[in-house]
Coordinates of C-alpha atoms and ligand atoms in Angstrom, one line a residue:
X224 CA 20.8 7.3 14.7
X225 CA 23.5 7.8 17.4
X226 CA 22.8 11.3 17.6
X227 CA 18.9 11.0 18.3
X228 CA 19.9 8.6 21.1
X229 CA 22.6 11.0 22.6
X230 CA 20.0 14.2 22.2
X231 CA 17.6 12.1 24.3
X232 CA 14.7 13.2 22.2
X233 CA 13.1 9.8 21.4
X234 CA 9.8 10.1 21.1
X235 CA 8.0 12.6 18.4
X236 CA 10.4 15.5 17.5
X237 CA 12.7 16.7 15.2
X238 CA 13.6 13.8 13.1
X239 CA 9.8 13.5 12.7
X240 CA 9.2 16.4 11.2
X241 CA 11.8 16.3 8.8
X242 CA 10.7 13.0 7.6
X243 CA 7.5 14.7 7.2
X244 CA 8.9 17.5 5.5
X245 CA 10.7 14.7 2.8
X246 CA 7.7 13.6 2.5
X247 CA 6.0 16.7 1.5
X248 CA 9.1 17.2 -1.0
X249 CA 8.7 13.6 -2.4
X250 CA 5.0 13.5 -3.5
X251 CA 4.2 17.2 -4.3
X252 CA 1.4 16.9 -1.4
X253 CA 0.6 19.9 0.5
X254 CA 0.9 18.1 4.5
X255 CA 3.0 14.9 5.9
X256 CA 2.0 13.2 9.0
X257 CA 3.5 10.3 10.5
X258 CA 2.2 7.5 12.5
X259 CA 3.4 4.6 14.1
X260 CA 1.7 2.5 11.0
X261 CA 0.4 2.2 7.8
X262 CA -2.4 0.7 9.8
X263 CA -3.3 3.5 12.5
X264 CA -2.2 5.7 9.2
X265 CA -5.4 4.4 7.5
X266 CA -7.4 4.5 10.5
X267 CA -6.4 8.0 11.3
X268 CA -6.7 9.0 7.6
X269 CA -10.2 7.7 7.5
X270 CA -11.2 9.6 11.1
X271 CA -9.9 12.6 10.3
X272 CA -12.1 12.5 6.9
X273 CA -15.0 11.8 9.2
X274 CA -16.0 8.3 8.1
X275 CA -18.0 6.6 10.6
X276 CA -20.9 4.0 11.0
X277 CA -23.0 4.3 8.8
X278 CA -20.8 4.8 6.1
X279 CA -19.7 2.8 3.4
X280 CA -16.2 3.0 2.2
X281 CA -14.9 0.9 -1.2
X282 CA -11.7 -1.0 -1.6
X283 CA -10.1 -4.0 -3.4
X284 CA -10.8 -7.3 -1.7
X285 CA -7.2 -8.1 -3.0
X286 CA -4.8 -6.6 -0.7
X287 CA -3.1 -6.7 3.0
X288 CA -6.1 -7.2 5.4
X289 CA -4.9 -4.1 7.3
X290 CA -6.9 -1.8 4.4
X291 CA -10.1 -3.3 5.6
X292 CA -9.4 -3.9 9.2
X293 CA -8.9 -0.1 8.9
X294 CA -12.3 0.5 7.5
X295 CA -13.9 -2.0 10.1
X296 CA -12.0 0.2 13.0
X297 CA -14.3 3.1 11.9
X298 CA -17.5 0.9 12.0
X299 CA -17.9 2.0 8.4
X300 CA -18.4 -0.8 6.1
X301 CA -16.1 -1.9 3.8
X302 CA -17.9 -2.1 0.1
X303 CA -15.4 -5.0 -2.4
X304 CA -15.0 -3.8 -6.3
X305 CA -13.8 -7.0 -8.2
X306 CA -10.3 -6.0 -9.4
X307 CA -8.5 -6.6 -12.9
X308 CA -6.5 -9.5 -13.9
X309 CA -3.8 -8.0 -15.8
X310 CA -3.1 -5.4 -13.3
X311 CA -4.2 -6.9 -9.9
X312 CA -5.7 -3.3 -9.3
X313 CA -9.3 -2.3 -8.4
X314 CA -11.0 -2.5 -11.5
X315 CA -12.5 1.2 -11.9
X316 CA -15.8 -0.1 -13.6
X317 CA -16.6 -1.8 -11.0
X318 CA -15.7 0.4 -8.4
X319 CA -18.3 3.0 -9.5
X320 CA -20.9 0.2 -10.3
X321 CA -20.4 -0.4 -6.2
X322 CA -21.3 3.3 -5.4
X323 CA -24.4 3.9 -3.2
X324 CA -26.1 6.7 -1.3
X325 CA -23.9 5.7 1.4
X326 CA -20.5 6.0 -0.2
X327 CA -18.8 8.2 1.7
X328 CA -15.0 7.1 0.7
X329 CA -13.6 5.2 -2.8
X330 CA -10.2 3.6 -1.5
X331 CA -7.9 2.1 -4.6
X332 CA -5.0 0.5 -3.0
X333 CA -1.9 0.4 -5.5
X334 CA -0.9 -3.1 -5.2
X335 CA 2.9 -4.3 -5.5
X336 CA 4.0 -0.9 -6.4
X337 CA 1.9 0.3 -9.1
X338 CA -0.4 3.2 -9.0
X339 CA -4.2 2.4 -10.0
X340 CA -6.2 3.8 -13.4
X341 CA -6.2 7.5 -11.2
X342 CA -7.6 9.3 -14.1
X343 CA -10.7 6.9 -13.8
X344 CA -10.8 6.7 -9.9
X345 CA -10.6 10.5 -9.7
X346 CA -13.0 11.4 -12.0
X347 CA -15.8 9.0 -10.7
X348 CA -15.1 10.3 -7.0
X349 CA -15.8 13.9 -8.1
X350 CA -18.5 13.0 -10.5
X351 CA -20.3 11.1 -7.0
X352 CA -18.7 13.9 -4.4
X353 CA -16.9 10.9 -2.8
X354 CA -13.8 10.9 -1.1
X355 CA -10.7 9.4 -2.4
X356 CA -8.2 8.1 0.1
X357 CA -5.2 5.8 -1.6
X358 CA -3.8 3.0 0.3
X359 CA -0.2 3.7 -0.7
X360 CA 1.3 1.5 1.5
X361 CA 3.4 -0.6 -1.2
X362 CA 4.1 2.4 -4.2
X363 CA 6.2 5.0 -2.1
X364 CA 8.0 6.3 -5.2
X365 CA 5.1 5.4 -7.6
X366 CA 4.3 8.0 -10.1
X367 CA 1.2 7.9 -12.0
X368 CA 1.3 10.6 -15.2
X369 CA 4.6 12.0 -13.5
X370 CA 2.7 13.2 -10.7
X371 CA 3.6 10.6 -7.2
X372 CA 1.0 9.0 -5.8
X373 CA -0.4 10.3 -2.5
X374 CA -0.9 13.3 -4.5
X375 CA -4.7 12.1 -6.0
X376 CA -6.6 12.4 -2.8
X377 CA -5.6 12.0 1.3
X378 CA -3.2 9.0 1.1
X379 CA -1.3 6.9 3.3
X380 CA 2.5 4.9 3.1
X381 CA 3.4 2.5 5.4
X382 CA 7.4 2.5 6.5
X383 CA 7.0 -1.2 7.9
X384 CA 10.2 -3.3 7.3
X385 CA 9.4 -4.9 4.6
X386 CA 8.2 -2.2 2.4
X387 CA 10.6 -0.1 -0.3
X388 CA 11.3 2.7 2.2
X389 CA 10.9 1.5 5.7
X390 CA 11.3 2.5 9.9
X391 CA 11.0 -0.8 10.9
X392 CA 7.4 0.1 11.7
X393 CA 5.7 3.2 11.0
X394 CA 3.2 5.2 7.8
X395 CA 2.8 8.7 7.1
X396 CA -0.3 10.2 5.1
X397 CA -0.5 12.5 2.7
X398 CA -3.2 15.1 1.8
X399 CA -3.5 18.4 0.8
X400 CA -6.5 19.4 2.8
X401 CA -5.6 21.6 5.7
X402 CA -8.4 21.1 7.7
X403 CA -7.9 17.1 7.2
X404 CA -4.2 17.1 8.0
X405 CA -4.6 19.3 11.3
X406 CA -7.6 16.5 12.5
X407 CA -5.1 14.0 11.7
X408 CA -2.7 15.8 14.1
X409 CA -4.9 16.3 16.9
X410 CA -6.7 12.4 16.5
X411 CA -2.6 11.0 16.4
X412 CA -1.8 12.7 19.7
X413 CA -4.9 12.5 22.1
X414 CA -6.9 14.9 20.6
X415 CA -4.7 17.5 22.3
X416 CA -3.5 20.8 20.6
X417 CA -2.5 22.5 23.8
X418 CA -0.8 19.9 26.3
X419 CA -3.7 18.6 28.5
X420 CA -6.5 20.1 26.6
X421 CA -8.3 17.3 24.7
X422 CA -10.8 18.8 22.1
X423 CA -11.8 15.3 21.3
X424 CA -11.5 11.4 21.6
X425 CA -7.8 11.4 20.3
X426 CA -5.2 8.1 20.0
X427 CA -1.6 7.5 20.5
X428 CA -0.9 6.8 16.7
X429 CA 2.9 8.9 16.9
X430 CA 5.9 7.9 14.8
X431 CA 9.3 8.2 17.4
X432 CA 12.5 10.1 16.5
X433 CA 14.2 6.8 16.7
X434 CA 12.4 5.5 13.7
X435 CA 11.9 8.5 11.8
X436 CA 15.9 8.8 12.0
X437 CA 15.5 4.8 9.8
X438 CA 13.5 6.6 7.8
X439 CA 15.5 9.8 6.6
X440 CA 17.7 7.3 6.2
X441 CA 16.1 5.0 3.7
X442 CA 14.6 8.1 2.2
X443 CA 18.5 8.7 0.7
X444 CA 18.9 5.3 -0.8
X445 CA 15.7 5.4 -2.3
X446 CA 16.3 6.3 -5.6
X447 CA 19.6 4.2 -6.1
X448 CA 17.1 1.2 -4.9
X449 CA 14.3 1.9 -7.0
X450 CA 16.4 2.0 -10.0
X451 CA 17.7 -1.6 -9.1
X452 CA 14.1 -2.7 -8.2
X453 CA 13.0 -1.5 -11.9
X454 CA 15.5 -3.2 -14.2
X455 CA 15.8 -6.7 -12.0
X456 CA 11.9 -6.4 -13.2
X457 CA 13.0 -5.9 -17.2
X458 CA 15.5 -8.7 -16.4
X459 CA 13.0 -11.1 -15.8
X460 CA 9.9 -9.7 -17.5
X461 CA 12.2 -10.2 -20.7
X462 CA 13.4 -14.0 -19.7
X463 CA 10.4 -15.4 -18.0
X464 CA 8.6 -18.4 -20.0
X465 CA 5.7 -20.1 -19.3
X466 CA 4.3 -17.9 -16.8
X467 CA 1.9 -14.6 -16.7
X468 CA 4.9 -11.6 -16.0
X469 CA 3.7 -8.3 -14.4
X470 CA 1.8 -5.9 -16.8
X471 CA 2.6 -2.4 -16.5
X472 CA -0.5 -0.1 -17.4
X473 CA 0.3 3.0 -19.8
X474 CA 1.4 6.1 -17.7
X475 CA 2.7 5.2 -14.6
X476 CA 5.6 4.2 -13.0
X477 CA 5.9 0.7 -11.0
X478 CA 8.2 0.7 -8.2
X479 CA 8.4 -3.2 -7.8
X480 CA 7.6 -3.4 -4.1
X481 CA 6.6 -7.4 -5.7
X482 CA 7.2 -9.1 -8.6
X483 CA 4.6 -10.6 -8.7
X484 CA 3.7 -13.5 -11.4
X485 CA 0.4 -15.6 -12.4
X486 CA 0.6 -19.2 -12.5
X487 CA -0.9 -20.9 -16.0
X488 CA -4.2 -22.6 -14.7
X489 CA -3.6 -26.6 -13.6
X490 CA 0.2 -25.6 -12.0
X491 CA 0.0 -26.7 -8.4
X492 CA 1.6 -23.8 -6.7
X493 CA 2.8 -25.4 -3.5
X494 CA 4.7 -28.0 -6.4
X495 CA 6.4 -24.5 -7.6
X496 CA 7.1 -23.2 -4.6
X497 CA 9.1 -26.3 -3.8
X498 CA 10.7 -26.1 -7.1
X499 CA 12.0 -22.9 -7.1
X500 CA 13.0 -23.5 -3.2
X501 CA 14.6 -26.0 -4.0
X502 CA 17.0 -23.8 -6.4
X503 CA 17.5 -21.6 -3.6
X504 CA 15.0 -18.9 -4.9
X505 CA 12.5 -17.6 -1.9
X506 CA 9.2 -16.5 -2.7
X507 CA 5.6 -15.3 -1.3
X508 CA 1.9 -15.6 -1.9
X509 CA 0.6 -11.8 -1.9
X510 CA -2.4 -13.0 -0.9
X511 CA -3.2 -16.2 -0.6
X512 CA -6.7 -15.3 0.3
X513 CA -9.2 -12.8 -0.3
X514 CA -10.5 -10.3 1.9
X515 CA -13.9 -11.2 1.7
X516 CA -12.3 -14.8 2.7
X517 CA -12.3 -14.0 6.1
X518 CA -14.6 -14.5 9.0
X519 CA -14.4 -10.8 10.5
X520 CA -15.1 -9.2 7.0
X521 CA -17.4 -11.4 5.7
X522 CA -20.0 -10.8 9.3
X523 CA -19.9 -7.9 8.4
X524 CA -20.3 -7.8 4.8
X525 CA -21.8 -10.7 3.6
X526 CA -21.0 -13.5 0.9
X527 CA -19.7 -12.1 -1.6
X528 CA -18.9 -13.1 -5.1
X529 CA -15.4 -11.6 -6.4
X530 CA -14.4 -14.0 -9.0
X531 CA -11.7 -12.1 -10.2
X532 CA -10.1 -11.9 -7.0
X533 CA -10.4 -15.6 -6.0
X534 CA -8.7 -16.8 -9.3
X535 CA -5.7 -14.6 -8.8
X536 CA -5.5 -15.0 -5.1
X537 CA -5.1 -19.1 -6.3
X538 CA -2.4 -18.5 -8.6
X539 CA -0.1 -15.2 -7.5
X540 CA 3.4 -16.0 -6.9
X541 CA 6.1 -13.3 -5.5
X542 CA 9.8 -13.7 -6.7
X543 CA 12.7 -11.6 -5.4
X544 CA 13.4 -8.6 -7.3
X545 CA 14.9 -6.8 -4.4
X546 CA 17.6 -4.4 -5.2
X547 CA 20.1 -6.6 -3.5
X548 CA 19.9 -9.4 -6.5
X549 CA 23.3 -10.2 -8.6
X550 CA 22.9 -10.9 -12.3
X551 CA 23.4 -14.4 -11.1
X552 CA 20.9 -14.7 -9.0
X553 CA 18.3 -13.4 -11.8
X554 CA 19.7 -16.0 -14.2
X555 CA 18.8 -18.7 -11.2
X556 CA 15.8 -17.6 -11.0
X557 CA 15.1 -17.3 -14.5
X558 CA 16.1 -20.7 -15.1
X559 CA 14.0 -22.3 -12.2
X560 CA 11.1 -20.3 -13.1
X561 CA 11.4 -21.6 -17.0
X562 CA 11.8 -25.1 -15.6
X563 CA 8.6 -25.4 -13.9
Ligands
LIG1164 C1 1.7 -2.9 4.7 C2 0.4 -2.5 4.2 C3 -0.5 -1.9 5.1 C4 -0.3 -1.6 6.6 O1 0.9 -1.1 6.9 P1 1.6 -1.4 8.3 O2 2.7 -0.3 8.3 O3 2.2 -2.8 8.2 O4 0.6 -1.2 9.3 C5 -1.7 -1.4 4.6 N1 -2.1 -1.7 3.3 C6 -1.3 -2.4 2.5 C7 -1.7 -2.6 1.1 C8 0.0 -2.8 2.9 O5 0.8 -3.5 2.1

């Protein structure tokens, strides 16, 4: 960190590129690029793919509004595929019952860390010649048949501070396309290849060395904390009562960004939320409301009826499974959860 500031190299440069280049190592993926969000990630992701008005591009409606705002950027429109309960992932049966002459993108977003049915997802974007982007931004680490995701299609991780590896703000995208990843260059720095020469309408969607030095960093601990992460989550799976715990779906690896339970119905979940507070135990609603909830998505696409998504969105509660938890602290929490 020290030594980016001395070299006086603080916007993109070396430090960049190597996080790129762990990147690269990480998931198996042919290209890295790094931006300075998930969120222009996506947006970039979906540019350099060419998706435009016109186009219709489908996603869960149960995830961080940034995976639709990023479709809306476009002036695509985003398409909603009810997602399933056990899993809180896009549900894949409905996801190809959504396709349309105007699919032009299929967009699973693996939610709290675990990778979505890809088998399913990538065979129905072949079978209907549809691009599949993954919104990756929670399951850097995630692993679905032993092969990471961000591997499946052109994907995007966000480094935001919250998330399992993190820059304090920042994303990088995956793909293995060339002719993808060098748009996704060109669109992040002004459309410029040679300085001053802009082929296109380009952004400012960079990563700086500063950040990309957090990054490398965090990229070191990351296996230490995902190890930590995985058996607070057997901890708690095996002691919870009373409450729907996390399933995790037959080949794939969950890297706990959440642990993330269900509420039985007729528990007033502000009344737990106190409770557990009140033992100390801080928690989050991941989300408390739908995509489709909102004003700017629903102008765009309409009412909507997601029924799935509304029931879980009413009773999803987030404990701490972070890697920082003592075996006391998971005894609390056990406790307070079983006393609800
Ligand atoms: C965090 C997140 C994003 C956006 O990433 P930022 O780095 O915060 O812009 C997009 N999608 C999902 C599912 C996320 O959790």
């Amino acid at each position: 960190m020290i030594e980016v500031l001395e070299s006086g190299m603080l916007a993109q440069g070396p430090r960049v590129a190597a996080l790129e280049d762990a990147f690269t190592h990480m998931t198996g993926a042919r290209h890295a690029i790094a931006t300075s969000s998930g969120t222009t990630g996506l947006h970039l992701a979906l540019l350099a793919h060419g998706i435009g008005p016109g186009d219709e591009v489908i996603t869960s409606p149960f995830t961080f509004i940034a995976s639709v705002n990023a479709i809306l950027f476009t002036g695509a429109t985003p398409v909603f595929a009810d997602i399933e309960e056990a899993s809180f992932n896009i549900d894949p049966e409905r996801l190809e019952a959504a396709i349309t002459p105007r699919t032009k993108a299929v967009m699973p977003v693996h939610l709290y860390g675990q990778a979505c049915d890809m088998d399913e997802i990538s065979a129905i974007a072949r079978k209907h010649g549809v691009i599949l982007l993954e919104d990756a931004a929670q399951a850097v680490g995630a692993t679905y048949r032993g092969r990471h995701v961000g591997t499946f299609g052109t994907a995007v991780f966000s480094l935001y501070a919250t998330k399992n590896v993190m820059s304090g703000e920042g994303g990088m995208i995956t793909t293995d396309d060339d002719h993808v990843a060098d748009m996704a260059r060109l669109l992040r720095n002004h459309g410029m290849r040679n300085r001053y020469e802009y082929e296109m309408l380009g952004y400012n969607f960079r990563l700086t060395d500063v950040l990309a030095a957090i990054g490398l960093a965090q990229m070191g601990r990351m296996e230490e904390a995902m190890r930590r992460r995985r058996s607070n989550a057997s901890y708690l799976n095996a002691h919870l009562r009373g409450v729907r715990t996390p399933v995790v779906k037959a080949n794939r690896d969950h890297v706990w960004h959440q642990y993330t339970i269900a509420l039985p119905p007729g528990t007033d979940r502000q009344d737990a939320i106190h409770h557990l507070g009140e033992h100390g135990i801080g928690t989050g609603v991941f989300y408390p409301r739908s995509a489709h909830r909102f004003p700017h998505v629903y102008d765009v696409t309409g009412e909507l009826d997601l029924p799935v998504t509304d029931r879980v969105a009413a009773s999803v509660l987030s404990l701490p499974v972070h890697p920082l938890l003592e075996p006391s602290d998971l005894e609390r929490i056990a406790a307070a959860v079983n006393s609800l």
